[in-house]
PDB file of C-alpha atoms in Angstrom:
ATOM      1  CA  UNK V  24       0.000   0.000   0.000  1.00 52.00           C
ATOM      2  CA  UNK V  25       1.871   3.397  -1.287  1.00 50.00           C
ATOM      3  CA  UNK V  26       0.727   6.337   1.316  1.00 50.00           C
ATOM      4  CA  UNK V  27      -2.177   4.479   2.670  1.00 60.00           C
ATOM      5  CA  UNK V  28      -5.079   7.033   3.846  1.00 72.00           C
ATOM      6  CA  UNK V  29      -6.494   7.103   7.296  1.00 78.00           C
ATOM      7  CA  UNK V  30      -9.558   5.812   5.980  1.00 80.00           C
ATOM      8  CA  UNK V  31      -7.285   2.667   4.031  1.00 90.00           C
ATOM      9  CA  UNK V  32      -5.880   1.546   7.067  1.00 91.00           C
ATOM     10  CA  UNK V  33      -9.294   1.458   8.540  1.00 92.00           C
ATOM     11  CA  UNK V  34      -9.813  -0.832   5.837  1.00 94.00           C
ATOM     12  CA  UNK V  35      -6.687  -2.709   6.194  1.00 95.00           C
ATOM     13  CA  UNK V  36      -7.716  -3.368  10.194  1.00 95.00           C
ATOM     14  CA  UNK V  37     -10.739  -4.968   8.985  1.00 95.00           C
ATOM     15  CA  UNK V  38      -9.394  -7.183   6.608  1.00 96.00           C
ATOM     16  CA  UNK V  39      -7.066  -8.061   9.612  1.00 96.00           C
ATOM     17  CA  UNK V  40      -9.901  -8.876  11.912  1.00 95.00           C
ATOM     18  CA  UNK V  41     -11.854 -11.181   9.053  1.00 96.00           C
ATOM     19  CA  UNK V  42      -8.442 -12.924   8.378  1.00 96.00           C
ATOM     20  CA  UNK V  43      -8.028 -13.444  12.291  1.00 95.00           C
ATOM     21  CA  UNK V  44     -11.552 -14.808  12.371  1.00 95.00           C
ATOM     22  CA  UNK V  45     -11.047 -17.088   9.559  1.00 95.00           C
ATOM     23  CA  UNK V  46     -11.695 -20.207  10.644  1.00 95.00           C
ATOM     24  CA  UNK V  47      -7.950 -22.315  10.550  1.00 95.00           C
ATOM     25  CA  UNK V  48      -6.768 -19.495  12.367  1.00 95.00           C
ATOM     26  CA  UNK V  49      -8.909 -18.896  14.627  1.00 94.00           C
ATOM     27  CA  UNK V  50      -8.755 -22.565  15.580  1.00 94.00           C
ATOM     28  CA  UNK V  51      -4.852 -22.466  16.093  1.00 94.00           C
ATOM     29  CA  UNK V  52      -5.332 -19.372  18.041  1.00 93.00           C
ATOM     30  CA  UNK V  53      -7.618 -20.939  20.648  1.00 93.00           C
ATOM     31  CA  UNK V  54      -4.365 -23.360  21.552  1.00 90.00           C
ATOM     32  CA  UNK V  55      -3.462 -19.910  23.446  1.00 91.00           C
ATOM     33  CA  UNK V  56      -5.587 -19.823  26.640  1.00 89.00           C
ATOM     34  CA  UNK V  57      -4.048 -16.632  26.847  1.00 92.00           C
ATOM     35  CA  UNK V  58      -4.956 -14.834  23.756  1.00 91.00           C
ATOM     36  CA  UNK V  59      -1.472 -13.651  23.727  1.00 94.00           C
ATOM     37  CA  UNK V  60      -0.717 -15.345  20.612  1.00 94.00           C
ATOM     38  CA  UNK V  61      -3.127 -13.063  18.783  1.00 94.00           C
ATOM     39  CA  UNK V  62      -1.984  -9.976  20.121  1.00 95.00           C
ATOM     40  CA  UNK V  63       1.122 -10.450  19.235  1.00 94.00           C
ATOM     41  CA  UNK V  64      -0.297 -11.817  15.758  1.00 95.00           C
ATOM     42  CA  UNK V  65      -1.959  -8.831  15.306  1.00 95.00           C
ATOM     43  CA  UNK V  66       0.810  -6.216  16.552  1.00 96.00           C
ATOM     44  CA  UNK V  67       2.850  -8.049  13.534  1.00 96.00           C
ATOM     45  CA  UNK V  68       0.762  -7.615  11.166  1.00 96.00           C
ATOM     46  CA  UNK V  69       0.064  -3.562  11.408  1.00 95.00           C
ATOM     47  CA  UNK V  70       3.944  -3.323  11.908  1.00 95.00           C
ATOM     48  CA  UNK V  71       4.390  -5.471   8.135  1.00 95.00           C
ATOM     49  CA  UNK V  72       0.784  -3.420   6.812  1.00 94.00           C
ATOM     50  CA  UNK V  73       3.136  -2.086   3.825  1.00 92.00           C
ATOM     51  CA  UNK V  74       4.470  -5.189   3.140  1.00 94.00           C
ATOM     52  CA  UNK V  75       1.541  -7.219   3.179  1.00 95.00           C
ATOM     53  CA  UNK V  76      -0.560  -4.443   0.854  1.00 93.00           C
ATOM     54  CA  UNK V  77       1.936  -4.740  -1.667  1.00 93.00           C
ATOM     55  CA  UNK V  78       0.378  -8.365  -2.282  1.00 94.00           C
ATOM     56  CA  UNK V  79      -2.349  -6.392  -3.393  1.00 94.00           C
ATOM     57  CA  UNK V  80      -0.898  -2.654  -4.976  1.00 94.00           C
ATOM     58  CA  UNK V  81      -2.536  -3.568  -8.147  1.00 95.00           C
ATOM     59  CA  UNK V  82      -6.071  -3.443  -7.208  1.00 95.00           C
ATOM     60  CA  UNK V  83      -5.347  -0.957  -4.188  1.00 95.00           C
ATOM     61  CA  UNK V  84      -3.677   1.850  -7.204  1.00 94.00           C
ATOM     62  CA  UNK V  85      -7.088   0.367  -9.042  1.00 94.00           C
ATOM     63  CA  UNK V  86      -9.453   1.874  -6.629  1.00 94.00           C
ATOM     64  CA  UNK V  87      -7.284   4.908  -5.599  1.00 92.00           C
ATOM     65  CA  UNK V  88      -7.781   5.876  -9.276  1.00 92.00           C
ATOM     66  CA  UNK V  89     -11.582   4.525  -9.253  1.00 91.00           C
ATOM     67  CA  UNK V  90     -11.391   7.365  -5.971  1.00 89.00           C
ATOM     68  CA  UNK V  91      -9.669  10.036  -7.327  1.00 87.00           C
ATOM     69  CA  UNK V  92     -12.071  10.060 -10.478  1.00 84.00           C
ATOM     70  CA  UNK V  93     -15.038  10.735  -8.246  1.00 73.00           C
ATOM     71  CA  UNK V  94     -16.478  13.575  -8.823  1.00 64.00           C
ATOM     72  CA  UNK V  95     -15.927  16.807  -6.476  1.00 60.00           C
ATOM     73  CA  UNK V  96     -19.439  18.924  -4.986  1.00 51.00           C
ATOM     74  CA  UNK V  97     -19.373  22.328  -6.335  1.00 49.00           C
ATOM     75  CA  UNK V  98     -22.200  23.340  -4.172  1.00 45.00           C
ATOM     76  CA  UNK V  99     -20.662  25.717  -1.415  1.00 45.00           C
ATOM     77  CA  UNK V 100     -22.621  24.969   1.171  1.00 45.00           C
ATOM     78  CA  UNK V 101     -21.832  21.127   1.293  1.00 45.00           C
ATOM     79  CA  UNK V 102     -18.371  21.666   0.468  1.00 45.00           C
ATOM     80  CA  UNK V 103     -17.078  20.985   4.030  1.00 51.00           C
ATOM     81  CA  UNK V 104     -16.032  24.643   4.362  1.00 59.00           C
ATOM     82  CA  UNK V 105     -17.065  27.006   6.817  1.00 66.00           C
ATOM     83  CA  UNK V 106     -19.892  28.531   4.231  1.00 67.00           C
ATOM     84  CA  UNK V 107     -22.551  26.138   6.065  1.00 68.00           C
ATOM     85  CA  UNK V 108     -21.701  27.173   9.230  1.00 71.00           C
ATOM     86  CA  UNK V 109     -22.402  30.751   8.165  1.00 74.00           C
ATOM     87  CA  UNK V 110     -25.276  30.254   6.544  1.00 74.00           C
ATOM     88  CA  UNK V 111     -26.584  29.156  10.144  1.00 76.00           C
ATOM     89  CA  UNK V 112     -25.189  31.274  12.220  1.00 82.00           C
ATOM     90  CA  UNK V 113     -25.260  34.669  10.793  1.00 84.00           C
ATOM     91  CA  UNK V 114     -29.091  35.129  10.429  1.00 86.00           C
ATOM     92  CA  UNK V 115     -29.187  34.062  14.268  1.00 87.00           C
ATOM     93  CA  UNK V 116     -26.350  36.235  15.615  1.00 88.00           C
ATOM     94  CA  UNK V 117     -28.203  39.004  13.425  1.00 87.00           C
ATOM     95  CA  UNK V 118     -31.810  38.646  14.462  1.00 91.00           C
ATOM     96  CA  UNK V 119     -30.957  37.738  18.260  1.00 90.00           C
ATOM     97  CA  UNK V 120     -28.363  41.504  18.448  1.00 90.00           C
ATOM     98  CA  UNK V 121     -31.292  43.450  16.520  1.00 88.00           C
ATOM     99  CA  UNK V 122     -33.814  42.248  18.951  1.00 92.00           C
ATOM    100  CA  UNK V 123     -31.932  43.425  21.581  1.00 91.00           C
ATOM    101  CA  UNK V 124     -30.913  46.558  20.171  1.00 89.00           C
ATOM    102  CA  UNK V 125     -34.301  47.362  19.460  1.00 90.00           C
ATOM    103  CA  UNK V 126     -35.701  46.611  22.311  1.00 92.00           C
ATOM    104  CA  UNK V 127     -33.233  48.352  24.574  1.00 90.00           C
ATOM    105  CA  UNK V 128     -33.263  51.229  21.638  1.00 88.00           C
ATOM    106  CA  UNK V 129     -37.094  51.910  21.875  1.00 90.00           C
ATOM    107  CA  UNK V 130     -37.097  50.953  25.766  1.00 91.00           C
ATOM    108  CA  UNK V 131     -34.293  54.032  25.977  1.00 87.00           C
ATOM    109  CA  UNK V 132     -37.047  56.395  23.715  1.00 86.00           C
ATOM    110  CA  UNK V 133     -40.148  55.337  25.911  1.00 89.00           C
ATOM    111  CA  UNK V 134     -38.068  56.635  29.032  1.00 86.00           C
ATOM    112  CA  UNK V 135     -36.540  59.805  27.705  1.00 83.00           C
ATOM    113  CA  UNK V 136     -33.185  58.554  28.620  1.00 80.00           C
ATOM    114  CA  UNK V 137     -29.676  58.990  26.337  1.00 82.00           C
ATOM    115  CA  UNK V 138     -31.044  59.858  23.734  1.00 84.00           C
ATOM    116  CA  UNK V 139     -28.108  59.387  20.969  1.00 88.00           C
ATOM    117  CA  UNK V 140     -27.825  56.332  22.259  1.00 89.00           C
ATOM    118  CA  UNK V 141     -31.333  55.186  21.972  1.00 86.00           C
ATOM    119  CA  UNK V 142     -31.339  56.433  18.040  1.00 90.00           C
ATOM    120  CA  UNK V 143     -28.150  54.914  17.321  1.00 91.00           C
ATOM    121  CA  UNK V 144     -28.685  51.366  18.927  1.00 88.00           C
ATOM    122  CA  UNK V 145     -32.608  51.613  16.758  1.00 90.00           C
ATOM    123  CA  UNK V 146     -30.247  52.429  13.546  1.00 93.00           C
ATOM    124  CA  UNK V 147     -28.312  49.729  14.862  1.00 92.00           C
ATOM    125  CA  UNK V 148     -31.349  47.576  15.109  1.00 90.00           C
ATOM    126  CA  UNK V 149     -32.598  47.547  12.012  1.00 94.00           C
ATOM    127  CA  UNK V 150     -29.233  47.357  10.104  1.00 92.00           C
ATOM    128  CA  UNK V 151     -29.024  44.109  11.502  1.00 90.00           C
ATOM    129  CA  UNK V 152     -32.807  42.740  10.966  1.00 91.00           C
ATOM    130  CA  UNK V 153     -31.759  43.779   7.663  1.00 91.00           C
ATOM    131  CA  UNK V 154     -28.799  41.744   7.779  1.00 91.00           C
ATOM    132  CA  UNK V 155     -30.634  38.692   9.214  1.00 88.00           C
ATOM    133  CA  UNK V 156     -33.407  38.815   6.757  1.00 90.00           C
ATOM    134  CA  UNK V 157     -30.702  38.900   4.023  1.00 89.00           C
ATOM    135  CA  UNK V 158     -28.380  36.192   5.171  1.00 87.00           C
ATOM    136  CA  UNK V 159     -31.681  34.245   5.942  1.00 87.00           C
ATOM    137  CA  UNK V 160     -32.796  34.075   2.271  1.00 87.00           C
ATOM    138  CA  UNK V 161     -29.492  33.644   0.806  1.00 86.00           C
ATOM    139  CA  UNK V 162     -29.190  30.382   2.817  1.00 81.00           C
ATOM    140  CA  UNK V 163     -32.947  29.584   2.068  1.00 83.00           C
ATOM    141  CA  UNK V 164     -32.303  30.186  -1.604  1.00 84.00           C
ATOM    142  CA  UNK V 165     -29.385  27.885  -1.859  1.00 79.00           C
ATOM    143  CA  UNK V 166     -30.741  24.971  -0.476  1.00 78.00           C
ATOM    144  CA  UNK V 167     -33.876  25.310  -2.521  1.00 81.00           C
ATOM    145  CA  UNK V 168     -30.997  25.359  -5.998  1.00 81.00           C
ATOM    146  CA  UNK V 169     -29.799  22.476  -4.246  1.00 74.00           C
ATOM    147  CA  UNK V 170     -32.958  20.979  -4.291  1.00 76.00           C
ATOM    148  CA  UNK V 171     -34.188  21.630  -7.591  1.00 80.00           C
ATOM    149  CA  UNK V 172     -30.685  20.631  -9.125  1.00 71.00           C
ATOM    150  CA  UNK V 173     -31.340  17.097  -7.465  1.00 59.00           C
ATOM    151  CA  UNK V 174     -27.698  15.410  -8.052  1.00 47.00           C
ATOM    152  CA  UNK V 175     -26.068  17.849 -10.344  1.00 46.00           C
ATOM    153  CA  UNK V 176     -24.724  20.089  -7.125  1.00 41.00           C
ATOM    154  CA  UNK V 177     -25.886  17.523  -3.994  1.00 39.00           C
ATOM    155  CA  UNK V 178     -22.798  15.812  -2.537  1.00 44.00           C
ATOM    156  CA  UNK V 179     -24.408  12.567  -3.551  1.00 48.00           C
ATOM    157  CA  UNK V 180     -22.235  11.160  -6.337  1.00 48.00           C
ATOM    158  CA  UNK V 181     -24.196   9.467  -9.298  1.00 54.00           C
ATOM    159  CA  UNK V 182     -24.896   5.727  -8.754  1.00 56.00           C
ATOM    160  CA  UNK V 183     -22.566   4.787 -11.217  1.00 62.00           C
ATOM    161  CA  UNK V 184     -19.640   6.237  -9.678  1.00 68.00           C
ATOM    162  CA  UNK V 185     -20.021   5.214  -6.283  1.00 84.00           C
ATOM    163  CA  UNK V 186     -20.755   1.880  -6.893  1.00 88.00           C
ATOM    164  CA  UNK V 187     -17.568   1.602  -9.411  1.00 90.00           C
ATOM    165  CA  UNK V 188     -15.491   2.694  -6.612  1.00 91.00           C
ATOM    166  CA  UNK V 189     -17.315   0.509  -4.283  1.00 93.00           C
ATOM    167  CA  UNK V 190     -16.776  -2.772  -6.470  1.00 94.00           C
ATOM    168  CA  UNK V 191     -12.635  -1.455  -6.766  1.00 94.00           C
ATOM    169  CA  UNK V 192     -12.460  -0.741  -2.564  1.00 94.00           C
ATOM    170  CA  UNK V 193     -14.311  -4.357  -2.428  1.00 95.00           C
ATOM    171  CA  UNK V 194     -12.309  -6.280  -5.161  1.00 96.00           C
ATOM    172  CA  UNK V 195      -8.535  -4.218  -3.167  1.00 96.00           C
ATOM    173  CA  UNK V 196      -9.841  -5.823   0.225  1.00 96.00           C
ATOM    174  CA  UNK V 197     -10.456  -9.433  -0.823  1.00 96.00           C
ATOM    175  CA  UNK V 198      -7.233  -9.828  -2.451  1.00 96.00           C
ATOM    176  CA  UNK V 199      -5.624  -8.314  -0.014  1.00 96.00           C
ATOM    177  CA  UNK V 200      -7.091 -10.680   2.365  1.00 96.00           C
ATOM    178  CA  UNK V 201      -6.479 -13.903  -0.003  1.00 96.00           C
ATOM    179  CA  UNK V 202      -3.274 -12.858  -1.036  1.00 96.00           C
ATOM    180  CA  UNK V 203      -1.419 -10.535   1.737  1.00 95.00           C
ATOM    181  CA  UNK V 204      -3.196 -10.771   5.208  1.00 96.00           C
ATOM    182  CA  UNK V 205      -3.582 -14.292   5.191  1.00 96.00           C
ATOM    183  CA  UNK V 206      -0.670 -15.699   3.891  1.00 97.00           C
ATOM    184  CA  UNK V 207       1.210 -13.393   6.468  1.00 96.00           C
ATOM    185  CA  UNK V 208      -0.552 -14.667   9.214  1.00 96.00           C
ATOM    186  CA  UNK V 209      -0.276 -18.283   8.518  1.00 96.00           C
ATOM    187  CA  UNK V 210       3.191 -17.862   8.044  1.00 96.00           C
ATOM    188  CA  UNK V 211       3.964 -16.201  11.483  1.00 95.00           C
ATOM    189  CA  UNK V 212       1.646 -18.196  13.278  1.00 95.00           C
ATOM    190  CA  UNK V 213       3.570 -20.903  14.467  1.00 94.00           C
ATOM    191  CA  UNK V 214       6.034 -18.347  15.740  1.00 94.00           C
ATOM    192  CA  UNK V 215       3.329 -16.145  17.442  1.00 93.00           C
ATOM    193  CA  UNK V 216       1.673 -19.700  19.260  1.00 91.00           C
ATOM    194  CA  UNK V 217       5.787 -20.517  20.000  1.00 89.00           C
ATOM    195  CA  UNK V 218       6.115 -20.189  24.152  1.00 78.00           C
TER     196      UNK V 218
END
């Protein structure tokens, strides 16, 4: 496996655990009353994960490719920048602060008191109803082009394409099981079972 991905050694660890489980191994394992055997199986095995994916690089660089062709959302507000966030946030912030500036604005006016003030948070106010009502229907109208786009700008990828890189990921993990994991393990297991 060249630069394995977070997500790839997640894989790889669950290949592990189905070769562990396999059922000649998981026989010879149970001669350990300990369970030390497999622990130490195991520990091997992550330590030789390069080694034991390069039974495999062909179909691993088969769906890194099948991966990289995916395509990318263009849709801002699903692009796992900060643009959602905003979207959510700003018409809150805004209508919460003009709330309380007008109230304490108009409250001010009712009791003759500071009167700059009283104008200036009002002004204040409505600058920032205006802001909320703004931000509000930019975010509304964006997920409504979302909506009517259905999966031209959604971050679900077309069928097709997920299930091509689906049948790659699935065709990388069983030969790396049939070909690397296992033949690893049965290999060192007489050494990991050894007192």
């Amino acid at each position: 496996m060249s630069s394995p991905s977070a997500r790839d050694r997640a894989d790889f660890e669950r290949v592990l655990r189905r070769a562990l489980d396999t059922p000649d191994i998981r026989s010879a394992l149970h001669a350990d009353p300990t369970g030390r055997a497999a622990k130490r199986l195991r520990e091997w095995a992550l330590e030789a994960a390069d080694e034991i994916g390069a039974a495999a690089d062909e179909e691993y660089r088969a769906y890194r490719e099948a991966r990289d062709r995916r395509p990318r959302s263009r849709f801002p507000v699903v692009d796992g920048t900060a643009a959602p966030l905003l979207l959510v946030l700003t018409p809150l912030v805004a209508t919460l602060s003009a709330a309380v500036l007008l109230l304490v604005g108009y409250a001010l006016r009712l009791a003759s008191v500071a009167a700059d003030f009283a104008t200036s948070a009002v002004v204040a106010g409505w600058v920032l109803a205006g802001i909320a009502a703004v931000t509000a229907l930019t975010g509304l109208g964006a997920l409504l082009r979302a909506a009517l786009r259905g999966g031209d700008e959604t971050p679900k990828e077309r069928p097709g394409v997920a299930a091509d890189v689906q049948r790659a990921r699935d065709r990388w993990q069983q030969a790396l099981l049939e070909r690397g994991v296992l033949p690893y393990l049965r290999h060192r297991l007489p050494e990991a079972l050894a007192p």
